[in-house]
Coordinates of C-alpha atoms and ligand atoms in Angstrom, one line a residue:
M1 CA 25.7 -72.0 66.2
S2 CA 23.9 -70.3 63.3
S3 CA 20.4 -69.0 64.1
Q4 CA 17.3 -69.6 62.0
P5 CA 14.9 -66.8 61.5
V6 CA 12.8 -66.4 64.6
A7 CA 9.1 -66.8 64.1
Q8 CA 6.9 -64.0 65.5
A9 CA 4.3 -64.8 68.1
T10 CA 2.5 -62.6 70.6
E11 CA 2.6 -63.4 74.3
S12 CA -1.0 -64.4 74.3
E13 CA -0.5 -66.8 71.3
V14 CA 2.4 -68.4 73.3
T15 CA 0.2 -68.7 76.4
A16 CA -2.6 -70.3 74.4
L17 CA -0.2 -72.8 72.7
L18 CA 1.2 -73.9 76.1
Q19 CA -2.3 -74.2 77.5
D20 CA -3.3 -76.3 74.5
M21 CA -0.4 -78.6 75.0
K22 CA -1.1 -78.9 78.8
D23 CA -4.7 -79.8 77.9
L24 CA -3.4 -82.5 75.5
I25 CA -0.9 -84.3 77.7
G26 CA -1.2 -82.9 81.3
D27 CA 0.3 -79.8 83.0
E28 CA 3.3 -81.7 84.5
H29 CA 4.5 -82.8 81.0
V30 CA 4.8 -79.3 79.6
V31 CA 7.7 -77.9 81.6
T32 CA 8.6 -74.2 81.4
D33 CA 10.9 -73.5 84.3
E34 CA 14.2 -71.8 83.4
A35 CA 16.5 -74.5 84.9
S36 CA 14.8 -77.4 83.1
L37 CA 14.8 -75.5 79.8
T38 CA 18.4 -74.6 80.0
L39 CA 19.4 -78.2 80.8
A40 CA 17.3 -79.6 77.9
A41 CA 18.9 -77.1 75.5
Q42 CA 22.4 -78.5 76.1
D43 CA 24.3 -81.3 74.5
V44 CA 27.7 -82.7 75.5
Y45 CA 29.5 -79.9 73.6
R46 CA 27.4 -76.7 73.9
S47 CA 24.0 -75.0 74.4
G48 CA 21.2 -73.7 72.1
H49 CA 18.5 -71.1 72.6
T50 CA 16.1 -71.5 75.5
P51 CA 12.8 -72.8 74.1
L52 CA 9.3 -72.0 75.2
A53 CA 8.7 -75.5 76.8
L54 CA 10.0 -79.0 77.3
V55 CA 7.2 -81.2 76.2
S56 CA 7.0 -85.0 77.0
P57 CA 4.2 -86.9 75.3
S58 CA 3.7 -90.5 76.3
N59 CA 2.4 -92.2 73.1
T60 CA 2.0 -91.7 69.4
K61 CA -1.4 -90.1 69.6
E62 CA -0.1 -87.5 72.1
T63 CA 3.0 -86.9 70.0
S64 CA 0.8 -86.3 66.9
A65 CA -1.5 -83.9 68.8
I66 CA 1.5 -81.9 70.1
V67 CA 3.1 -81.7 66.6
S68 CA -0.2 -80.5 65.1
A69 CA -0.5 -77.8 67.8
A70 CA 3.1 -76.7 67.2
S71 CA 2.6 -76.7 63.4
R72 CA -0.6 -74.6 63.6
T73 CA 1.3 -71.9 65.4
K74 CA 4.5 -72.2 63.4
T75 CA 6.5 -73.3 66.4
A76 CA 9.7 -75.2 65.7
I77 CA 10.2 -78.6 67.2
F78 CA 13.6 -79.9 68.4
T79 CA 13.4 -83.6 69.3
R80 CA 15.5 -84.8 72.2
G81 CA 16.3 -88.4 73.1
G82 CA 18.9 -88.9 75.8
G83 CA 20.7 -85.7 74.8
M84 CA 24.0 -87.6 74.6
S85 CA 25.2 -86.2 71.2
Y86 CA 27.7 -83.4 70.6
T87 CA 26.9 -82.0 67.2
D88 CA 24.3 -79.4 68.1
A89 CA 21.9 -81.9 66.7
H90 CA 18.9 -81.2 68.9
L91 CA 19.8 -77.7 70.1
P92 CA 17.2 -75.1 69.5
T93 CA 18.3 -72.5 67.0
Q94 CA 15.5 -70.2 67.9
S95 CA 13.4 -69.4 71.0
H96 CA 9.9 -69.8 69.4
A97 CA 10.4 -73.5 69.7
I98 CA 9.6 -76.5 71.9
I99 CA 12.0 -79.4 72.8
L100 CA 10.0 -82.6 72.3
D101 CA 11.5 -85.0 74.8
T102 CA 10.9 -88.7 74.0
S103 CA 11.8 -90.2 77.4
R104 CA 8.1 -91.2 78.1
L105 CA 7.9 -93.0 74.8
N106 CA 9.7 -95.9 76.4
R107 CA 7.6 -99.0 76.0
I108 CA 8.8 -102.2 74.3
R109 CA 5.7 -103.0 72.2
K110 CA 6.4 -106.4 70.8
I111 CA 9.2 -108.9 71.1
N112 CA 8.9 -111.7 68.5
A113 CA 11.9 -113.9 69.2
H114 CA 10.5 -116.5 66.7
D115 CA 10.4 -114.1 63.7
L116 CA 13.4 -112.2 65.1
Y117 CA 12.2 -108.6 65.5
V118 CA 11.3 -106.2 68.2
T119 CA 9.2 -103.0 68.0
V120 CA 10.3 -100.5 70.6
E121 CA 9.2 -96.9 71.3
A122 CA 11.8 -94.3 70.4
G123 CA 12.7 -93.1 73.9
C124 CA 13.6 -96.5 75.2
T125 CA 17.2 -96.7 76.2
W126 CA 19.5 -99.3 74.8
L127 CA 20.2 -100.6 78.3
Q128 CA 16.4 -101.1 79.0
L129 CA 16.0 -102.8 75.6
E130 CA 19.0 -105.1 76.1
Q131 CA 17.8 -106.2 79.6
E132 CA 14.4 -107.1 78.3
L133 CA 15.5 -108.9 75.2
R134 CA 18.0 -110.9 77.2
K135 CA 15.1 -112.6 79.0
H136 CA 14.1 -114.0 75.5
S137 CA 17.8 -115.0 74.7
V138 CA 17.9 -112.5 71.8
R139 CA 19.4 -109.1 71.2
S140 CA 19.2 -106.5 68.4
I141 CA 21.9 -107.1 65.7
F142 CA 23.2 -103.6 66.6
W143 CA 22.6 -103.4 70.3
G144 CA 23.7 -99.9 71.3
P145 CA 26.2 -97.1 71.5
M146 CA 28.4 -97.0 74.6
S147 CA 26.2 -94.2 75.9
G148 CA 23.2 -96.6 75.9
K149 CA 22.5 -96.4 79.6
V150 CA 21.1 -92.9 78.8
S151 CA 20.8 -92.6 75.0
S152 CA 17.7 -93.7 73.2
V153 CA 16.9 -96.1 70.4
G154 CA 15.3 -93.2 68.5
G155 CA 18.4 -91.0 68.9
A156 CA 20.7 -93.7 67.6
V157 CA 18.6 -94.5 64.5
S158 CA 18.2 -90.8 63.7
Q159 CA 22.0 -90.6 63.8
G160 CA 23.3 -93.9 62.5
A161 CA 25.1 -94.7 65.8
V162 CA 27.6 -97.5 65.9
T163 CA 29.5 -99.7 68.4
L164 CA 27.9 -102.8 69.9
G165 CA 27.6 -105.4 67.1
S166 CA 28.9 -102.9 64.6
S167 CA 32.0 -104.6 63.5
R168 CA 30.1 -107.6 62.1
N169 CA 26.6 -106.0 61.5
G170 CA 27.2 -102.3 60.8
S171 CA 25.4 -99.4 62.3
S172 CA 22.0 -98.9 64.0
I173 CA 20.6 -98.2 60.6
S174 CA 21.5 -101.7 59.3
A175 CA 19.5 -103.2 62.3
T176 CA 16.4 -101.0 61.6
I177 CA 13.6 -102.8 59.6
G178 CA 10.7 -100.4 60.1
L179 CA 9.6 -97.1 61.6
E180 CA 6.6 -95.3 62.9
V181 CA 7.1 -91.6 62.3
V182 CA 4.9 -88.6 63.2
L183 CA 5.2 -86.1 60.3
A184 CA 5.0 -82.3 60.6
D185 CA 1.3 -82.2 59.8
G186 CA 0.6 -84.7 62.7
S187 CA 0.0 -87.7 60.4
V188 CA 1.5 -91.0 61.4
M189 CA 3.5 -93.0 58.8
V190 CA 4.6 -96.6 59.0
T191 CA 7.4 -98.0 56.9
G192 CA 8.5 -101.6 56.1
S193 CA 6.3 -104.6 56.0
A194 CA 4.0 -103.3 58.8
G195 CA 2.7 -100.6 56.5
Q196 CA -0.2 -102.9 55.6
P197 CA -2.9 -104.0 58.0
E198 CA -2.4 -107.8 58.0
H199 CA 1.4 -107.6 57.9
S200 CA 3.7 -107.9 60.8
A201 CA 6.8 -105.7 61.1
F202 CA 9.3 -108.5 60.3
Y203 CA 10.8 -107.2 57.0
R204 CA 12.3 -103.9 55.6
E205 CA 13.0 -104.6 51.9
Y206 CA 9.6 -104.3 50.4
G207 CA 9.4 -101.8 47.6
P208 CA 11.3 -98.4 47.8
D209 CA 13.1 -98.2 51.1
L210 CA 11.2 -95.4 52.9
T211 CA 12.7 -96.6 56.2
G212 CA 16.1 -95.6 54.9
V213 CA 15.0 -92.1 54.1
F214 CA 14.2 -91.4 57.8
C215 CA 17.3 -93.1 59.2
G216 CA 20.2 -90.8 59.9
D217 CA 18.0 -87.7 59.3
S218 CA 18.9 -86.2 62.7
G219 CA 15.2 -85.6 63.2
A220 CA 14.8 -83.3 60.1
L221 CA 12.0 -85.3 58.5
G222 CA 9.8 -86.3 61.4
I223 CA 9.6 -87.7 64.9
K224 CA 10.2 -91.4 65.2
T225 CA 7.8 -92.8 67.8
A226 CA 8.6 -96.5 67.3
I227 CA 11.4 -98.5 65.7
T228 CA 11.5 -102.2 64.7
L229 CA 14.9 -103.8 65.0
R230 CA 16.2 -107.1 63.6
L231 CA 17.1 -109.6 66.4
E232 CA 19.6 -112.4 66.6
P233 CA 20.1 -115.2 69.2
L234 CA 22.5 -114.3 72.1
P235 CA 25.9 -115.9 71.7
V236 CA 26.7 -118.9 73.7
K237 CA 30.4 -118.0 74.3
S238 CA 32.3 -114.8 74.2
T239 CA 35.7 -113.4 74.9
G240 CA 38.0 -110.5 74.1
L241 CA 41.6 -110.1 73.0
S242 CA 43.8 -107.0 73.3
Y243 CA 46.9 -106.1 71.3
S244 CA 49.4 -103.4 71.4
F245 CA 51.0 -102.0 68.2
D246 CA 54.0 -99.7 67.7
D247 CA 52.9 -98.2 64.4
F248 CA 49.6 -97.2 62.9
P249 CA 49.9 -99.0 59.5
S250 CA 50.4 -102.3 61.3
L251 CA 47.4 -101.7 63.5
L252 CA 45.3 -100.7 60.5
E253 CA 46.2 -103.8 58.5
A254 CA 45.3 -106.2 61.4
V255 CA 42.0 -104.4 61.9
R256 CA 41.3 -104.6 58.1
L257 CA 41.9 -108.3 58.0
I258 CA 39.9 -109.1 61.1
S259 CA 37.0 -106.9 59.9
R260 CA 36.7 -108.4 56.5
H261 CA 36.6 -112.0 57.9
K262 CA 33.9 -111.0 60.4
V263 CA 35.6 -112.8 63.2
S264 CA 35.2 -110.0 65.7
T265 CA 31.9 -108.4 66.8
E266 CA 33.4 -105.2 68.1
I267 CA 36.8 -103.7 67.4
F268 CA 37.9 -100.5 69.3
G269 CA 41.2 -99.1 70.5
A270 CA 43.0 -95.9 71.3
E271 CA 46.4 -94.3 71.5
T272 CA 48.1 -95.8 74.6
R273 CA 48.8 -92.4 76.0
L274 CA 45.0 -91.8 76.1
V275 CA 44.4 -95.1 77.9
K276 CA 47.2 -94.1 80.4
M277 CA 45.5 -90.7 80.9
V278 CA 42.2 -92.4 81.6
A279 CA 43.9 -94.9 83.9
G280 CA 45.3 -92.1 86.0
T281 CA 41.8 -90.9 86.9
P282 CA 39.0 -92.2 89.1
D283 CA 37.1 -93.6 86.2
L284 CA 39.9 -96.2 85.8
M285 CA 38.4 -99.4 84.3
N286 CA 39.8 -101.6 87.1
D287 CA 38.6 -99.8 90.1
A288 CA 36.4 -101.5 92.6
R289 CA 33.2 -99.7 91.6
Q290 CA 33.5 -100.8 88.0
M291 CA 34.1 -104.4 89.2
L292 CA 31.0 -104.3 91.3
Q293 CA 29.0 -103.0 88.3
M294 CA 30.3 -105.9 86.3
I295 CA 29.1 -108.5 88.8
K296 CA 25.8 -106.7 89.2
H297 CA 25.2 -106.6 85.5
S298 CA 26.1 -110.2 85.0
D299 CA 23.6 -113.0 84.6
K300 CA 26.4 -115.4 85.6
P301 CA 28.0 -113.7 88.6
L302 CA 30.3 -116.6 89.5
A303 CA 31.9 -116.6 86.0
T304 CA 32.1 -112.9 86.1
L305 CA 33.8 -113.0 89.5
G306 CA 36.5 -115.2 87.9
K307 CA 37.0 -112.5 85.2
V308 CA 37.2 -109.8 87.8
L309 CA 39.9 -111.6 89.8
N310 CA 41.8 -112.1 86.6
I311 CA 41.6 -108.4 85.8
A312 CA 42.7 -107.5 89.4
K313 CA 45.7 -109.9 88.9
N314 CA 46.7 -108.3 85.6
G315 CA 46.4 -104.8 87.0
R316 CA 47.6 -102.2 84.5
S317 CA 50.1 -104.5 82.8
F318 CA 48.3 -103.9 79.5
L319 CA 49.6 -100.3 79.7
D320 CA 52.9 -101.1 78.1
N321 CA 55.2 -98.7 76.2
S322 CA 53.5 -99.3 72.8
K323 CA 51.8 -96.5 70.9
Y324 CA 48.4 -98.1 70.3
L325 CA 46.1 -100.5 72.1
I326 CA 43.3 -102.3 70.4
N327 CA 40.6 -104.7 71.5
F328 CA 38.8 -107.4 69.5
L329 CA 35.7 -108.8 71.0
T330 CA 34.5 -112.1 69.7
E331 CA 31.7 -114.6 70.1
G332 CA 30.5 -118.0 69.1
A333 CA 27.4 -120.2 69.0
S334 CA 29.7 -122.9 70.5
K335 CA 33.1 -123.1 72.2
R336 CA 34.5 -124.5 68.9
E337 CA 33.2 -121.5 66.9
L338 CA 34.7 -119.2 69.5
N339 CA 38.0 -120.9 69.4
A340 CA 38.1 -120.7 65.7
N341 CA 37.4 -116.9 65.8
V342 CA 40.1 -116.4 68.5
A343 CA 42.6 -118.3 66.3
R344 CA 41.9 -116.1 63.3
I345 CA 42.2 -112.9 65.4
R346 CA 45.6 -114.2 66.7
E347 CA 46.7 -115.0 63.2
F348 CA 45.9 -111.5 61.8
A349 CA 46.9 -109.4 64.8
G350 CA 49.8 -111.5 66.1
N351 CA 51.9 -110.8 63.0
K352 CA 52.9 -107.2 64.1
G353 CA 51.0 -106.8 67.3
V354 CA 51.7 -108.0 70.8
E355 CA 49.0 -109.7 72.8
T356 CA 48.4 -108.0 76.2
A357 CA 46.1 -108.5 79.2
N358 CA 42.6 -108.3 77.9
T359 CA 41.3 -106.1 80.8
V360 CA 39.5 -103.5 78.7
A361 CA 38.0 -106.0 76.3
V362 CA 36.5 -108.1 79.1
M363 CA 35.3 -105.1 81.1
T364 CA 33.5 -103.8 78.0
Q365 CA 31.8 -107.2 77.4
E366 CA 30.7 -107.4 81.1
T367 CA 29.6 -103.8 81.4
P368 CA 28.6 -102.7 77.9
F369 CA 26.6 -99.7 79.1
P370 CA 28.7 -97.9 81.8
D371 CA 27.7 -94.5 83.2
P372 CA 28.4 -92.2 80.3
M373 CA 31.7 -90.3 80.8
V374 CA 30.9 -86.8 79.5
L375 CA 34.0 -85.4 81.1
G376 CA 37.6 -86.4 80.2
P377 CA 40.5 -87.3 82.4
A378 CA 41.0 -85.0 85.3
G379 CA 37.6 -83.4 84.7
K380 CA 38.5 -81.7 81.4
R381 CA 35.6 -81.0 78.9
L382 CA 35.7 -83.2 75.8
L383 CA 34.6 -83.0 72.2
P384 CA 34.9 -86.2 70.0
L385 CA 35.1 -85.7 66.2
H386 CA 34.8 -88.8 64.1
T387 CA 34.8 -89.9 60.5
I388 CA 34.3 -93.3 58.7
V389 CA 36.8 -93.8 55.9
P390 CA 37.7 -96.7 53.6
Y391 CA 40.8 -98.6 54.7
S392 CA 42.7 -97.2 51.7
Q393 CA 42.4 -93.6 53.1
A394 CA 43.1 -94.2 56.8
N395 CA 46.9 -94.0 56.7
Q396 CA 46.9 -90.6 54.9
L397 CA 44.2 -89.3 57.2
Q398 CA 46.3 -90.3 60.2
Q399 CA 49.4 -88.6 58.6
G400 CA 47.4 -85.5 57.8
F401 CA 46.2 -85.4 61.4
D402 CA 49.8 -85.8 62.8
A403 CA 50.8 -82.8 60.6
L404 CA 47.8 -80.7 61.8
L405 CA 48.6 -81.6 65.4
A406 CA 52.2 -80.4 65.0
E407 CA 51.0 -77.2 63.5
H408 CA 48.7 -76.5 66.5
D409 CA 51.2 -77.8 69.1
E410 CA 52.1 -74.4 70.6
L411 CA 48.5 -73.2 70.7
C412 CA 47.4 -76.5 72.4
K413 CA 50.2 -76.2 75.0
Q414 CA 49.2 -72.6 75.7
H415 CA 45.6 -73.6 76.5
D416 CA 46.3 -77.0 78.1
I417 CA 44.5 -78.7 75.3
D418 CA 45.1 -82.5 74.7
I419 CA 44.0 -84.3 71.5
C420 CA 44.0 -88.1 71.3
V421 CA 42.8 -90.6 68.7
V422 CA 40.5 -93.6 69.1
Y423 CA 39.7 -96.2 66.5
A424 CA 36.8 -98.6 65.8
T425 CA 35.1 -100.3 62.8
C426 CA 31.7 -100.2 61.2
G427 CA 30.9 -103.2 59.0
T428 CA 33.6 -104.9 56.9
A429 CA 34.7 -101.8 55.0
G430 CA 34.4 -98.8 57.3
F431 CA 37.3 -97.7 59.5
L432 CA 36.1 -95.4 62.2
W433 CA 38.7 -92.7 63.1
E434 CA 37.8 -90.4 66.0
C435 CA 39.9 -87.7 67.8
V436 CA 38.8 -86.4 71.1
I437 CA 39.7 -82.8 72.1
Y438 CA 40.1 -82.2 75.9
W439 CA 40.3 -78.7 77.4
P440 CA 39.9 -77.2 80.9
D441 CA 36.6 -75.4 81.3
E442 CA 33.7 -75.1 83.7
W443 CA 31.1 -78.0 83.7
P444 CA 27.7 -77.4 82.2
E445 CA 24.6 -78.5 84.1
L446 CA 24.1 -81.5 81.8
H447 CA 27.6 -82.9 82.7
K448 CA 26.9 -82.4 86.5
K449 CA 23.6 -84.3 86.1
T450 CA 25.0 -87.1 84.0
M451 CA 28.1 -88.0 86.0
S452 CA 27.9 -89.5 89.4
A453 CA 28.7 -87.2 92.4
E454 CA 31.2 -89.8 93.5
I455 CA 33.3 -89.4 90.3
L456 CA 32.8 -85.6 90.1
N457 CA 34.1 -85.3 93.6
L458 CA 37.4 -86.8 92.4
M459 CA 37.8 -84.4 89.5
N460 CA 38.6 -80.7 89.2
E461 CA 36.3 -78.2 87.6
A462 CA 38.2 -75.4 85.9
D463 CA 37.0 -71.8 85.6
A464 CA 35.0 -70.7 82.5
N465 CA 37.5 -70.7 79.7
P466 CA 36.0 -69.0 76.5
E467 CA 39.5 -68.6 75.0
A468 CA 40.2 -72.3 75.1
Q469 CA 36.7 -73.0 73.8
Q470 CA 37.4 -70.7 70.8
V471 CA 40.7 -72.5 70.0
V472 CA 38.8 -75.8 70.2
D473 CA 36.2 -74.5 67.7
Q474 CA 39.0 -73.4 65.4
I475 CA 40.8 -76.8 65.6
K476 CA 37.5 -78.6 65.2
E477 CA 36.9 -76.8 61.8
S478 CA 40.4 -77.8 60.6
I479 CA 39.9 -81.4 61.6
I480 CA 36.5 -81.6 59.9
D481 CA 38.0 -80.2 56.8
L482 CA 40.8 -82.7 56.9
M483 CA 38.2 -85.5 57.2
Y484 CA 36.4 -84.1 54.1
Q485 CA 39.7 -84.1 52.1
H486 CA 40.0 -87.8 52.8
G487 CA 36.6 -88.7 51.7
G488 CA 35.3 -89.3 55.2
T489 CA 31.6 -89.9 56.0
H490 CA 29.9 -89.3 59.3
Y491 CA 27.1 -90.6 61.5
Q492 CA 25.7 -88.1 64.0
I493 CA 25.8 -85.3 61.4
G494 CA 23.6 -82.8 63.3
R495 CA 24.8 -79.3 62.6
T496 CA 28.5 -80.1 62.6
Y497 CA 29.5 -82.2 59.6
P498 CA 29.3 -80.9 56.0
Y499 CA 26.6 -83.2 54.6
T500 CA 25.5 -80.8 51.9
R501 CA 28.9 -79.6 50.9
E502 CA 29.4 -80.2 47.1
R503 CA 26.8 -83.0 47.3
N504 CA 25.5 -84.3 44.0
E505 CA 23.0 -81.7 42.9
A506 CA 20.2 -84.1 41.8
S507 CA 20.3 -86.0 45.1
L508 CA 20.4 -82.9 47.3
S509 CA 17.5 -81.4 45.3
L510 CA 15.5 -84.6 45.9
L511 CA 16.2 -84.5 49.6
K512 CA 15.3 -80.8 49.8
S513 CA 12.0 -81.5 48.0
I514 CA 11.2 -84.4 50.4
K515 CA 11.9 -82.0 53.3
S516 CA 9.7 -79.3 51.9
R517 CA 6.9 -81.7 51.0
L518 CA 7.0 -83.2 54.6
D519 CA 7.7 -80.0 56.4
P520 CA 6.8 -77.0 54.3
D521 CA 7.3 -74.5 57.1
N522 CA 10.7 -76.0 58.1
L523 CA 9.6 -76.6 61.7
M524 CA 11.2 -80.0 62.2
N525 CA 14.6 -79.4 63.7
P526 CA 15.3 -76.5 61.2
G527 CA 18.8 -76.2 59.9
V528 CA 19.9 -79.7 60.9
L529 CA 21.9 -81.6 58.2
G530 CA 22.2 -78.2 56.5
L531 CA 18.6 -78.3 55.4
Ligands
FAD601 C1 30.0 -91.2 76.9 C2 29.5 -91.2 75.5 C3 29.6 -92.4 74.7 C4 29.1 -92.4 73.4 N1 29.3 -93.6 72.7 C5 28.9 -93.7 71.5 C6 29.0 -94.8 70.7 O1 29.6 -95.8 71.2 N2 28.6 -94.9 69.4 C7 28.0 -93.8 68.9 O2 27.5 -93.8 67.7 N3 27.8 -92.6 69.6 C8 28.2 -92.6 70.9 N4 28.0 -91.4 71.6 C9 27.2 -90.3 71.0 C10 25.7 -90.4 71.3 O3 25.5 -90.8 72.6 C11 24.9 -91.3 70.4 O4 25.0 -90.8 69.0 C12 23.5 -91.6 70.7 O5 22.9 -92.5 69.8 C13 22.6 -90.4 70.8 O6 21.3 -90.7 71.2 P1 20.4 -89.8 72.1 O7 19.2 -90.5 72.5 O8 21.2 -89.3 73.2 O9 20.1 -88.7 71.0 P2 20.0 -87.1 71.2 O10 21.4 -86.6 71.5 O11 18.9 -86.7 72.1 O12 19.6 -86.7 69.7 C14 20.4 -87.0 68.6 C15 19.7 -86.6 67.3 O13 18.6 -87.5 67.1 C16 17.4 -86.7 67.0 N5 16.4 -87.6 67.6 C17 16.4 -88.1 68.8 N6 15.3 -88.9 69.0 C18 14.6 -88.8 67.9 C19 13.3 -89.3 67.4 N7 12.6 -90.1 68.2 N8 12.9 -89.0 66.2 C20 13.6 -88.1 65.4 N9 14.8 -87.6 65.8 C21 15.3 -87.9 67.0 C22 17.7 -85.4 67.7 O14 16.8 -84.4 67.2 C23 19.1 -85.2 67.3 O15 19.2 -84.7 66.0 C24 28.5 -91.3 72.9 C25 28.3 -90.2 73.6 C26 28.8 -90.1 74.9 C27 28.6 -88.9 75.7

C-alpha cells in the first residue's frame, strides 16, 4: 500500500485531541488499545497503518463534532463500516489518523411503506434492515451484498455494492434516493428531496444529482451518516432454477437474454470445480447447520422445511461433470407471474444448458445473509477481483484470463495457489466477472473474529507465507490490467482499481476540484480512488 505524507503532531497535541474526542462522545467510544486498533486497520485482504484511535460516534451531531476536532488538528479520517471489503478501501495510509467506526450509527429512522422509502443510519447492517422492513412487507430494491450480516448500508452505497435485487434493479447506488453526509469541515449536507424543510426524502431526481456525487466515492468526499433507499413490496412467490453449461459462450448468452428480459432478480454462478471445492469443506451448503439457519431465518418454517427436505434428497447431484453452474432466482406478485418468469428462464437457459437440482438457488433465497466466509476452501486465504463488462466484451475477457492462467500455471502450482471464476449480473447490461485467488497463509485477526469457531476448527491454518502473498500481488496486477484492456468498470474501487487511469481530463479535474473544495487538507480517506 502506498503511504500518504504523515502529518506531524506532538505527543501533547495527540493527547489533547484524544481527550477532546472522549469529552465529545464518552471515553469508552474512543478506543486506543493496540489489539483493537490492529483489528480495525485490517480488511479481508490486508492491513494498514495503526491509527491513533478507533472512534465510534452514535449520531450525526457526534460525528460532526469528531470530524471538526480531527480537521482542526489535521488528523486523517478513515471511515469503517463492517470492514468486509478487500480493496484497502478504509485502511489507514498514515498513523496520524483515526478510524471512524459507524457501527453505533445503526438506527432505522423512518420507514414509509406508503411512499416507498426508508431512511436508515449508515452503520446499520443489511440483515438488520431487511428484518425490520419485512415487518412492513417491503424491502429495498437493492437489498444487500452477501456479506450483509456484517457489512453496512453506508459501506455498500460508498462502494456501489451489488447482488440481492441487482439483476433486475442494479447496484446499491440505483436504490439510493438521498443522503445525509458530514463534510470535512463538520457541516451536514442533505441531498435529494429532503434537502428542503417541508419536503420528505421520497425522491432523488430533483435538480443536479448531488446524491450521485457521493455514491461510490469510497468515503473520499465525506462521511455518510444516513441513507434513504427506495422500497418495493415483498414478492408473493419466489423460486430458483439452476443450470449447468459446458462452455462459457453458451452460459453468457443465456445470462444475457435472461437479464435483458428482467425475468430473474439475481443471477450468480461459478465454475463447477469451485463449487466442488467448496462442497468438500465444512461450509458445504447442504450441511445441517446451514439447514437450521434456513429454518430459523424463515417466516414460513413449514414451507422451508419442505425445501430443506428436498435439498437433502437431492444431495450433491447438482455437482455434475459440467464446467459451469449458474443460478437464476425469480419472483412474482402472483403464482401466475412467477410461472411466466420460470417459463422464460427455461426457454433461454434450456437451449444449451441442463437444468440441475436447485440446491444453491433455494439456499440463497432462504438464507440471503449467511455468516461471511472470509476464508476459502480448506482454510486458504482469499482475494476476489471483479469487473463489470458489457456482454460484448465478456468472451474475450474470459479468453484473456484463460491465457493468463496458463502463463502463471507453474507459479501457481509452486505456491499452491488456486484461481476460480464466479459470475453475476448488474442491471440489464452489466456482466459481472470475478475471479477469486486462494493461497495458503496464516489467518489475520479479522478472519478469526468473523468466522465461527465451529468452522475454523474444521479448517487448517497455514504458516505465514509472504512468498505466496507476493505472487498473489503480482497476479492481481496482471488481472486488473486485463480487466482494464477489456473496458471493465468496478464497484468497490478503494485503492485497488485504476479509476483515474487515462480518465477524461475534464471530468477528473472537476472531481479533483470537488474533493479539494470539500476537503482542502485531504483528510477524508486520503488516497482512496487515486485522489
Ligand atoms: C463473504 C463476503 C461476501 C461479499 N459479498 C459481496 C456481494 O455480494 N456484493 C458486493 O458488492 N460485495 C460483496 N462483498 C464485499 C463487501 O462486503 C461489500 O462491498 C460491502 O458493501 C462492504 O461494506 P462494509 O460496511 O463492510 O464497508 P467497509 O469495508 O467498512 O468500507 C468500504 C468502503 O466504504 C467506505 N465507507 C464505509 N462506510 C462509510 C460511510 N458511512 N460514509 C462514507 N464512507 C464509508 C470506507 O471508507 C471504505 O472505503 C463481500 C465480502 C465478503 C467478505
